[in-house]
PDB file of C-alpha atoms in Angstrom:
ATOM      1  CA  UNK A   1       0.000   0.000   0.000  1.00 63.00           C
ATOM      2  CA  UNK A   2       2.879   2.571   0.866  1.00 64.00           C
ATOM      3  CA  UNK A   3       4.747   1.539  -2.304  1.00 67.00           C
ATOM      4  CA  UNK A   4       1.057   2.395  -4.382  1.00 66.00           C
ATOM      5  CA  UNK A   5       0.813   6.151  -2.732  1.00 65.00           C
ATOM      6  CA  UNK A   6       4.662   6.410  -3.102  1.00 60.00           C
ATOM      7  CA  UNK A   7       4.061   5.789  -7.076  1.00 61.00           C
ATOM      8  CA  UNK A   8       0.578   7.438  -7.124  1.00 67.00           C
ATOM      9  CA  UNK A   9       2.550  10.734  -5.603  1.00 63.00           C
ATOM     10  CA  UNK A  10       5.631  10.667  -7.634  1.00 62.00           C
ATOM     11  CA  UNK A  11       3.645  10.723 -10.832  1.00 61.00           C
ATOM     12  CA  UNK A  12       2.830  14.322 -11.290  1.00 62.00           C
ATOM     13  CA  UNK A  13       7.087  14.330 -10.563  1.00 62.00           C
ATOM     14  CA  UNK A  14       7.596  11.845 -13.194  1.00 61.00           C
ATOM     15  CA  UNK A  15       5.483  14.004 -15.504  1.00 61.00           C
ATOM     16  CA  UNK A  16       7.599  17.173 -14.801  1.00 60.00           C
ATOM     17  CA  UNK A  17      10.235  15.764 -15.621  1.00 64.00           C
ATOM     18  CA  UNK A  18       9.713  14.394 -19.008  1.00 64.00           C
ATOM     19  CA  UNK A  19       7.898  17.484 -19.730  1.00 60.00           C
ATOM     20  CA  UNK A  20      11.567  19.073 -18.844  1.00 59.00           C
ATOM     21  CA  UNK A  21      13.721  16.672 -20.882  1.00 62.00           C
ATOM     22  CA  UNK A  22      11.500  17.026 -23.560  1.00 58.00           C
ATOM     23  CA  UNK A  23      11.967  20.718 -23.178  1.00 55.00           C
ATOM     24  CA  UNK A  24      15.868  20.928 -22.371  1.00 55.00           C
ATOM     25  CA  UNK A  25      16.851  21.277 -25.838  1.00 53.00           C
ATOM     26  CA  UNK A  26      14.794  24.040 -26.701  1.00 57.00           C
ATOM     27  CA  UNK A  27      16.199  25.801 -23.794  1.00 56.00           C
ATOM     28  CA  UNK A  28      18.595  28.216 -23.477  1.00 65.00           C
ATOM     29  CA  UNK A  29      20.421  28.459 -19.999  1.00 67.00           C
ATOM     30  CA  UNK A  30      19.943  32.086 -19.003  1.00 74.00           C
ATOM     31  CA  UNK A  31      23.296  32.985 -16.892  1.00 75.00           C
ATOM     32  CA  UNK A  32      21.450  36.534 -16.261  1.00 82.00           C
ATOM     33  CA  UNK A  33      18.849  35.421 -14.376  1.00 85.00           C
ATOM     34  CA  UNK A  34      20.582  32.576 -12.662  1.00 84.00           C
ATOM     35  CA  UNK A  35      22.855  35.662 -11.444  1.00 88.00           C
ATOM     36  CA  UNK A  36      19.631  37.769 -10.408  1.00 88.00           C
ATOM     37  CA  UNK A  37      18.688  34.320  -8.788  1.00 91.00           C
ATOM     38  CA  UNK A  38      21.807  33.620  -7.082  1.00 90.00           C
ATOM     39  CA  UNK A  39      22.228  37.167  -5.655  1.00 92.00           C
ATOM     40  CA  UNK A  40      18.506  37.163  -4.391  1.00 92.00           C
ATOM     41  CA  UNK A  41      19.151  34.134  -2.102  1.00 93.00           C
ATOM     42  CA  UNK A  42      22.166  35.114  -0.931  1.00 93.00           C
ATOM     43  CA  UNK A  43      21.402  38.697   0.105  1.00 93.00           C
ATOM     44  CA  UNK A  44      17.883  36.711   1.791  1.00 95.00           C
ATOM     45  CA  UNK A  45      20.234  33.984   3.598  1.00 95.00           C
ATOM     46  CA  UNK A  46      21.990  37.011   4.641  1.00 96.00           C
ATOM     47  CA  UNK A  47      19.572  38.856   6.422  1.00 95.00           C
ATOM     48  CA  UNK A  48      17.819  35.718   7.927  1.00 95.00           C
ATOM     49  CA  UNK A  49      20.892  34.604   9.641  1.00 95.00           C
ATOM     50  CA  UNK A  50      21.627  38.615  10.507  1.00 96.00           C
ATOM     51  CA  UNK A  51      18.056  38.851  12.108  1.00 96.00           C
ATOM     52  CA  UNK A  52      17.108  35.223  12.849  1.00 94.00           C
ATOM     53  CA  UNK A  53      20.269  33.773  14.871  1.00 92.00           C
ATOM     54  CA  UNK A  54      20.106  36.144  17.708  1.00 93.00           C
ATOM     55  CA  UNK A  55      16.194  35.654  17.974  1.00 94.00           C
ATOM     56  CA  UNK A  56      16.320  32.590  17.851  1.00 91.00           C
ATOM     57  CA  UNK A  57      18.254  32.431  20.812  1.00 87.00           C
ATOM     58  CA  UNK A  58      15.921  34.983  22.704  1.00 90.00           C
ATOM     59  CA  UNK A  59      12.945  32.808  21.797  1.00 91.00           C
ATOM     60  CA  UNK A  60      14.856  29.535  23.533  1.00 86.00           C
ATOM     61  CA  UNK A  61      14.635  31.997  26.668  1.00 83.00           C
ATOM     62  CA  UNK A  62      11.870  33.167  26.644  1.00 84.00           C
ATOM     63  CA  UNK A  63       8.826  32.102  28.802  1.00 83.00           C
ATOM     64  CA  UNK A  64       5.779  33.415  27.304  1.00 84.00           C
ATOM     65  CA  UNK A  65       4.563  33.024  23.742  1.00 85.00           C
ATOM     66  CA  UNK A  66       3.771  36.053  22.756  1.00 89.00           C
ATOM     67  CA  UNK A  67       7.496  36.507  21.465  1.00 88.00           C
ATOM     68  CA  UNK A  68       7.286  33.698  19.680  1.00 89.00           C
ATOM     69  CA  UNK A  69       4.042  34.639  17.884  1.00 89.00           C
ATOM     70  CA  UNK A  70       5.405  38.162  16.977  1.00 91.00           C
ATOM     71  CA  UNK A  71       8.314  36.586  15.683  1.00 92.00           C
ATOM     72  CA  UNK A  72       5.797  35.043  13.046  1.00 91.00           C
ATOM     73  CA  UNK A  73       3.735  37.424  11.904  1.00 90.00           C
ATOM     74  CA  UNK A  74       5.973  38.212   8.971  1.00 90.00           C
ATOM     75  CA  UNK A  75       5.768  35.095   7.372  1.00 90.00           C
ATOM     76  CA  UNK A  76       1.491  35.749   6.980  1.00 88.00           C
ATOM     77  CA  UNK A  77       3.093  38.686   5.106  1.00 86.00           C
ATOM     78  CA  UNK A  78       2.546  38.085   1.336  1.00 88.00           C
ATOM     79  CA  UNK A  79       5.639  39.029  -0.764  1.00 89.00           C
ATOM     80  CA  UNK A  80       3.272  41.274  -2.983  1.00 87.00           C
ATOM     81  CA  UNK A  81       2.072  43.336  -0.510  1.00 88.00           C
ATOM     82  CA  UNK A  82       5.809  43.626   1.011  1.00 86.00           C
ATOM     83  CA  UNK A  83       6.768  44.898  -2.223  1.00 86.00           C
ATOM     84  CA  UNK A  84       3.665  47.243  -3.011  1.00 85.00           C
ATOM     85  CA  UNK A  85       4.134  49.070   0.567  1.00 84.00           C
ATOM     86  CA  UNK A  86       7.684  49.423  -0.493  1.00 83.00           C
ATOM     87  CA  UNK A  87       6.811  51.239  -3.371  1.00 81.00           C
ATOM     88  CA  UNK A  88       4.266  53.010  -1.989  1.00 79.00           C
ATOM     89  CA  UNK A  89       6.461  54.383   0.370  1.00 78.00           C
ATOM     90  CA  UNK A  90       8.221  55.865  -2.096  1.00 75.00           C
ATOM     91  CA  UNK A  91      11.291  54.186  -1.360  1.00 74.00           C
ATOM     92  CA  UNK A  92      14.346  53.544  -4.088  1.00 76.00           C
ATOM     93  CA  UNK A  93      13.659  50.275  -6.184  1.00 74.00           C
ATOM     94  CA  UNK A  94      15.625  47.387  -5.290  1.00 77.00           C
ATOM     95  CA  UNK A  95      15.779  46.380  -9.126  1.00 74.00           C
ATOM     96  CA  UNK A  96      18.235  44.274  -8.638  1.00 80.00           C
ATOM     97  CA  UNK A  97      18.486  40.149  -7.657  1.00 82.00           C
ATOM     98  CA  UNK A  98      20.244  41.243  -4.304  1.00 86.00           C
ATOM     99  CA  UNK A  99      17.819  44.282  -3.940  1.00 87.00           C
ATOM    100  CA  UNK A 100      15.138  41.730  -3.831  1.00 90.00           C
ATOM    101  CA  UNK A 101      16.720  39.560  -1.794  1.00 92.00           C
ATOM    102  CA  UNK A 102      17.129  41.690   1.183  1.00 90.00           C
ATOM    103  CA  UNK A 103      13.202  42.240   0.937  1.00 91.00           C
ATOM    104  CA  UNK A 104      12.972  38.382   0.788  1.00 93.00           C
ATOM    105  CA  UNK A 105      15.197  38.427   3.937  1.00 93.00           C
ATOM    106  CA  UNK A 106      12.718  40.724   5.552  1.00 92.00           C
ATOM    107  CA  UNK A 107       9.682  38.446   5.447  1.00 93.00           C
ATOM    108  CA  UNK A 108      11.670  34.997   5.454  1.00 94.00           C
ATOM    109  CA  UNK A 109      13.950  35.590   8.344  1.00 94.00           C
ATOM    110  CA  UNK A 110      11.332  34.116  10.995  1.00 95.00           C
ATOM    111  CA  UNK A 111      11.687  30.408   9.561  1.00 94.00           C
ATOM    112  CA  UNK A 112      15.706  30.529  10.700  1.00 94.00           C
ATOM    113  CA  UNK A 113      14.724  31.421  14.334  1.00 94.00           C
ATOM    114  CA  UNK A 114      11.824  29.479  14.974  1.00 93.00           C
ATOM    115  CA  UNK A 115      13.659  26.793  13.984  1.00 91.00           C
ATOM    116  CA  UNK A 116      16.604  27.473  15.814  1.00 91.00           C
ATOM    117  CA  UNK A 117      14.303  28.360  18.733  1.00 90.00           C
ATOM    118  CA  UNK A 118      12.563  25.045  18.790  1.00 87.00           C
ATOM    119  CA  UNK A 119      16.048  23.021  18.674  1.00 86.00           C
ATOM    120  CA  UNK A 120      17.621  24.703  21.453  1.00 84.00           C
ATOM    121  CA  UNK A 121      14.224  23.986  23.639  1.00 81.00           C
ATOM    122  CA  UNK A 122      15.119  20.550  23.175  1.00 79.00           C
ATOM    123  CA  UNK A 123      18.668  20.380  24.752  1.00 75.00           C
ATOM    124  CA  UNK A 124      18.942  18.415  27.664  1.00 67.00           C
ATOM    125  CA  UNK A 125      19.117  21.029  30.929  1.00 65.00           C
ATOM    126  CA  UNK A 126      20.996  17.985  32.821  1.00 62.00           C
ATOM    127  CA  UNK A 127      23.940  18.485  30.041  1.00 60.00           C
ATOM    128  CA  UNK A 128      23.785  22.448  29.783  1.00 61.00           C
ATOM    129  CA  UNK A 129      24.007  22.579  33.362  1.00 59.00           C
ATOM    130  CA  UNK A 130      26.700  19.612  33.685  1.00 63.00           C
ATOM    131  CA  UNK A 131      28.729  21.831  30.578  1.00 60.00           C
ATOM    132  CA  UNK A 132      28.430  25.079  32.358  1.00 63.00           C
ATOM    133  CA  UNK A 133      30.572  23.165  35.184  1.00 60.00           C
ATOM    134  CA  UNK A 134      32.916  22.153  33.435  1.00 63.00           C
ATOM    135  CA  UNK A 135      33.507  24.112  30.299  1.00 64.00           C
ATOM    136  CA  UNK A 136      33.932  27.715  29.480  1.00 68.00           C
ATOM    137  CA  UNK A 137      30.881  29.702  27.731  1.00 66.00           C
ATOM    138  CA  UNK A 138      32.794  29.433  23.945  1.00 70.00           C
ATOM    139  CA  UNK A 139      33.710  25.746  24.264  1.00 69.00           C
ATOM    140  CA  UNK A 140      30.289  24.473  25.727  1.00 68.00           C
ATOM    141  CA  UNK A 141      28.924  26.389  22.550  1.00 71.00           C
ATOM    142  CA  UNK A 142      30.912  24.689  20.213  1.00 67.00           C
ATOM    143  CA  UNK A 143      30.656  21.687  21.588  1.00 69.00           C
ATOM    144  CA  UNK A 144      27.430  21.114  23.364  1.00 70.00           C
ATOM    145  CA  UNK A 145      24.930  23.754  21.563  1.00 74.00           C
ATOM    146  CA  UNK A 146      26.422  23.922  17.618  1.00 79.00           C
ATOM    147  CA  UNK A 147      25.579  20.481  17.295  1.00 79.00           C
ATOM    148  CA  UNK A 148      22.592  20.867  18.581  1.00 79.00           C
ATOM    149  CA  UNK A 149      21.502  23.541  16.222  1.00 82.00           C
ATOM    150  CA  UNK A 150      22.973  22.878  12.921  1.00 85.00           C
ATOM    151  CA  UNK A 151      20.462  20.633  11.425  1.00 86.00           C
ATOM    152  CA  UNK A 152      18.004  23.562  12.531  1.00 87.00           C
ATOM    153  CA  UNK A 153      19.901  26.293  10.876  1.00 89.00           C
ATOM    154  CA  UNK A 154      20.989  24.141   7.893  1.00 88.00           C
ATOM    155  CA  UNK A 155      17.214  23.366   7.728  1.00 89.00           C
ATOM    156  CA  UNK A 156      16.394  27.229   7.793  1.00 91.00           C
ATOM    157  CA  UNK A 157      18.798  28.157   5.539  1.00 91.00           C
ATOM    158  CA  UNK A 158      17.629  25.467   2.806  1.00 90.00           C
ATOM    159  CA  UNK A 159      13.887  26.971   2.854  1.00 90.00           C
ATOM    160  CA  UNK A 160      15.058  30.771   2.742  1.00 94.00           C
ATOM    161  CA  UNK A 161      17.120  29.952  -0.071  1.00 92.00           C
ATOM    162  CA  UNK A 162      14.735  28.092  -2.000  1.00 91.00           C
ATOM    163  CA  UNK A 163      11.462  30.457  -0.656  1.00 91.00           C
ATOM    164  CA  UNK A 164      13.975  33.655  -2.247  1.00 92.00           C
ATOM    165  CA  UNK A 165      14.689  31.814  -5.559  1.00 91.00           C
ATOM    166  CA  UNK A 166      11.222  30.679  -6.206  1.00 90.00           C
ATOM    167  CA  UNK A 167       9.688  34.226  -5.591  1.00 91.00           C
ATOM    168  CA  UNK A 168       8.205  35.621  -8.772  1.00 89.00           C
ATOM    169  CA  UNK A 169       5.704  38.502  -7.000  1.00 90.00           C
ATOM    170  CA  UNK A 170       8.650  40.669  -5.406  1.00 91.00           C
ATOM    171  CA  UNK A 171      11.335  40.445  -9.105  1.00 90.00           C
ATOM    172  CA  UNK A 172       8.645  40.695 -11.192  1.00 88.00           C
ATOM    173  CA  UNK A 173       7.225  43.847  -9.114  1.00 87.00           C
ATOM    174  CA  UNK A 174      10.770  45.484  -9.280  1.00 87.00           C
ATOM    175  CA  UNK A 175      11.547  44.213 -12.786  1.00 84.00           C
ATOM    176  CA  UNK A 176      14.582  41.943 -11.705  1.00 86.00           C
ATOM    177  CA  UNK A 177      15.533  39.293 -14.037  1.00 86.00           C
ATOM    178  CA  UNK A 178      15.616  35.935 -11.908  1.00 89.00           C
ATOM    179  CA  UNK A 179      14.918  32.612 -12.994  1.00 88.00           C
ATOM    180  CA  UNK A 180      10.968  32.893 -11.383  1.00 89.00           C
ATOM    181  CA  UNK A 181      10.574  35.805 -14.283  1.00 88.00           C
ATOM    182  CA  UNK A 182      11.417  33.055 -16.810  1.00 87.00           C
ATOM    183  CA  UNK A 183       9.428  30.590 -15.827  1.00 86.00           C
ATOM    184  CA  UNK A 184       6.844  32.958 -16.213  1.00 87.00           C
ATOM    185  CA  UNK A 185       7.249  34.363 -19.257  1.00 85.00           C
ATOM    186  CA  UNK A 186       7.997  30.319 -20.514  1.00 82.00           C
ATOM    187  CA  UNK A 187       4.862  29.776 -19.597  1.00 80.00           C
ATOM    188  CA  UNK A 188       2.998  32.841 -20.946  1.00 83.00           C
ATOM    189  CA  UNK A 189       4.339  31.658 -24.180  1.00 80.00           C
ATOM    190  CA  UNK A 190       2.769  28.086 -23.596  1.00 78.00           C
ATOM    191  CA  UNK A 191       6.433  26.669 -23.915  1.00 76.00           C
ATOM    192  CA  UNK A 192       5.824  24.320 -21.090  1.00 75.00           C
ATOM    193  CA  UNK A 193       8.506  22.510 -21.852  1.00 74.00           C
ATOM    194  CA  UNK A 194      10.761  24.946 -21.708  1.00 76.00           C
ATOM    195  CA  UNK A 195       9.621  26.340 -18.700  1.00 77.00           C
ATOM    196  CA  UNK A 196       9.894  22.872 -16.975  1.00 76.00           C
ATOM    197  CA  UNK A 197      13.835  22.631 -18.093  1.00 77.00           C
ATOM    198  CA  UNK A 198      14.022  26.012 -16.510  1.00 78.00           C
ATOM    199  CA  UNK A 199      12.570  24.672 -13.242  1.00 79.00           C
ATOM    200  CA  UNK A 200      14.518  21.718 -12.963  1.00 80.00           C
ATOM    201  CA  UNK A 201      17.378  23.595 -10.508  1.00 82.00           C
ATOM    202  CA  UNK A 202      14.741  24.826  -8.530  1.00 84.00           C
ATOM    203  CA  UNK A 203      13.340  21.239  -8.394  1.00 82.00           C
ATOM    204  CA  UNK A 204      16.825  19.694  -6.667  1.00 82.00           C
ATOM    205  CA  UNK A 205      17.027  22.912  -4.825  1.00 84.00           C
ATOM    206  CA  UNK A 206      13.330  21.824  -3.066  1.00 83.00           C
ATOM    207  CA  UNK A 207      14.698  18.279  -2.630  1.00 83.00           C
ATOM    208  CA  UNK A 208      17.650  19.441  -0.766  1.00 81.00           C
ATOM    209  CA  UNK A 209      15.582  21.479   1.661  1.00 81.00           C
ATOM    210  CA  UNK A 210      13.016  18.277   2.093  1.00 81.00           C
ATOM    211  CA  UNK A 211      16.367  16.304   3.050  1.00 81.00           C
ATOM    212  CA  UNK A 212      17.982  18.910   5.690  1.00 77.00           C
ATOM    213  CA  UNK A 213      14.177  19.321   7.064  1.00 77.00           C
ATOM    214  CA  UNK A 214      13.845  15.726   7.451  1.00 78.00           C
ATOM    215  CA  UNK A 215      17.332  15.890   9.770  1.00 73.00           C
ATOM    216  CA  UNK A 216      15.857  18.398  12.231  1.00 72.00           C
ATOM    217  CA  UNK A 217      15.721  16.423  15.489  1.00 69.00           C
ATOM    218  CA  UNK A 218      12.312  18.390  16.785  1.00 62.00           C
ATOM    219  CA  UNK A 219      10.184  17.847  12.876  1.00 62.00           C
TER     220      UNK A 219
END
């Protein structure tokens, strides 16, 4: 029965990707907007780790849940309406991959600390309060915490980066070429093909971030 829903699942998968080989010699690899692409995630990864590391560790202190369900609210945000009150506050056009991206980073940021938050709940007081004993504050983080938290933060990182480069709202707002933009206008052309073959990075990309979520102790 598993195997059945396994192969019932993976064929709209299978589909995509003969719709992509089919389309992968039609298609012309477009190094712009894997540039636009590339820069978007980054400057996104940067700001979630900027604003999501250090509140992450607030949230593993803190005893009510109203931090917790602040921390949140930017995520209900919709990446249209972050960029439409950006414009309509009449401030300069990030029409750039990297402009983008630090929007991105603005709205995506909460996924790196609640994740980090809800590892760091999970460590073991006996062994925090048995390291504070006997180590100093740098080495029981490096050895007692950081392994603790890197499947989080790997797993945080993974969904910013692939939440960033599969935004089309925010580039196509600003008109910044990234490989979202070309799926779109792929499709607008009905070259579905095409389009697919475009996708298929952004396909492994979404596998990789299934795999690190999958290693988070607390999912």
């Amino acid at each position: 029965m598993n195997r059945a829903i396994g192969l019932l699942l993976a064929a709209p998968l299978g589909g995509f990707l003969l719709e992509a080989f089919l389309g992968a010699g039609s298609f012309r690899l477009p190094l712009r907007a894997w540039g636009g692409t590339a820069a978007a995630a980054g400057a996104a990864l940067l700001v979630a780790l900027i604003l999501g590391v250090p509140t992450g560790l607030a949230l593993a202190h803190a005893r009510s849940s109203w931090p917790r369900i602040l921390t949140a609210l930017p995520l209900v945000l919709p990446p249209a309406v972050a960029a439409w009150a950006w414009r309509g506050a009449g401030l300069p056009a990030p029409d750039s991959g990297a402009g983008c991206g630090l929007l991105l980073g603005a709205i995506t940021w909460p996924v790196v600390a609640l994740l980090l938050e809800a590892s760091l709940r999970r460590l073991p007081q006996g062994a925090m309060d048995a390291a504070r004993l006997h180590l100093s504050p740098v080495r029981m983080l490096l050895t007692v915490v950081w392994p603790h938290a890197r499947p989080s933060l790997a797993a945080g990182a993974a969904l910013v980066v692939l939440l960033a480069a599969s935004e089309f709202t925010v580039p196509a707002t600003f008109a910044a070429s990234t490989i979202a933009t070309v799926i779109y206008e792929e499709m607008s052309a009905f070259r579905f093909a095409s389009a697919a073959a475009a996708a298929l990075p952004l396909a492994a990309l979404a596998m990789g971030a299934a795999w690190a979520v999958r290693r988070v102790p607390v999912l």
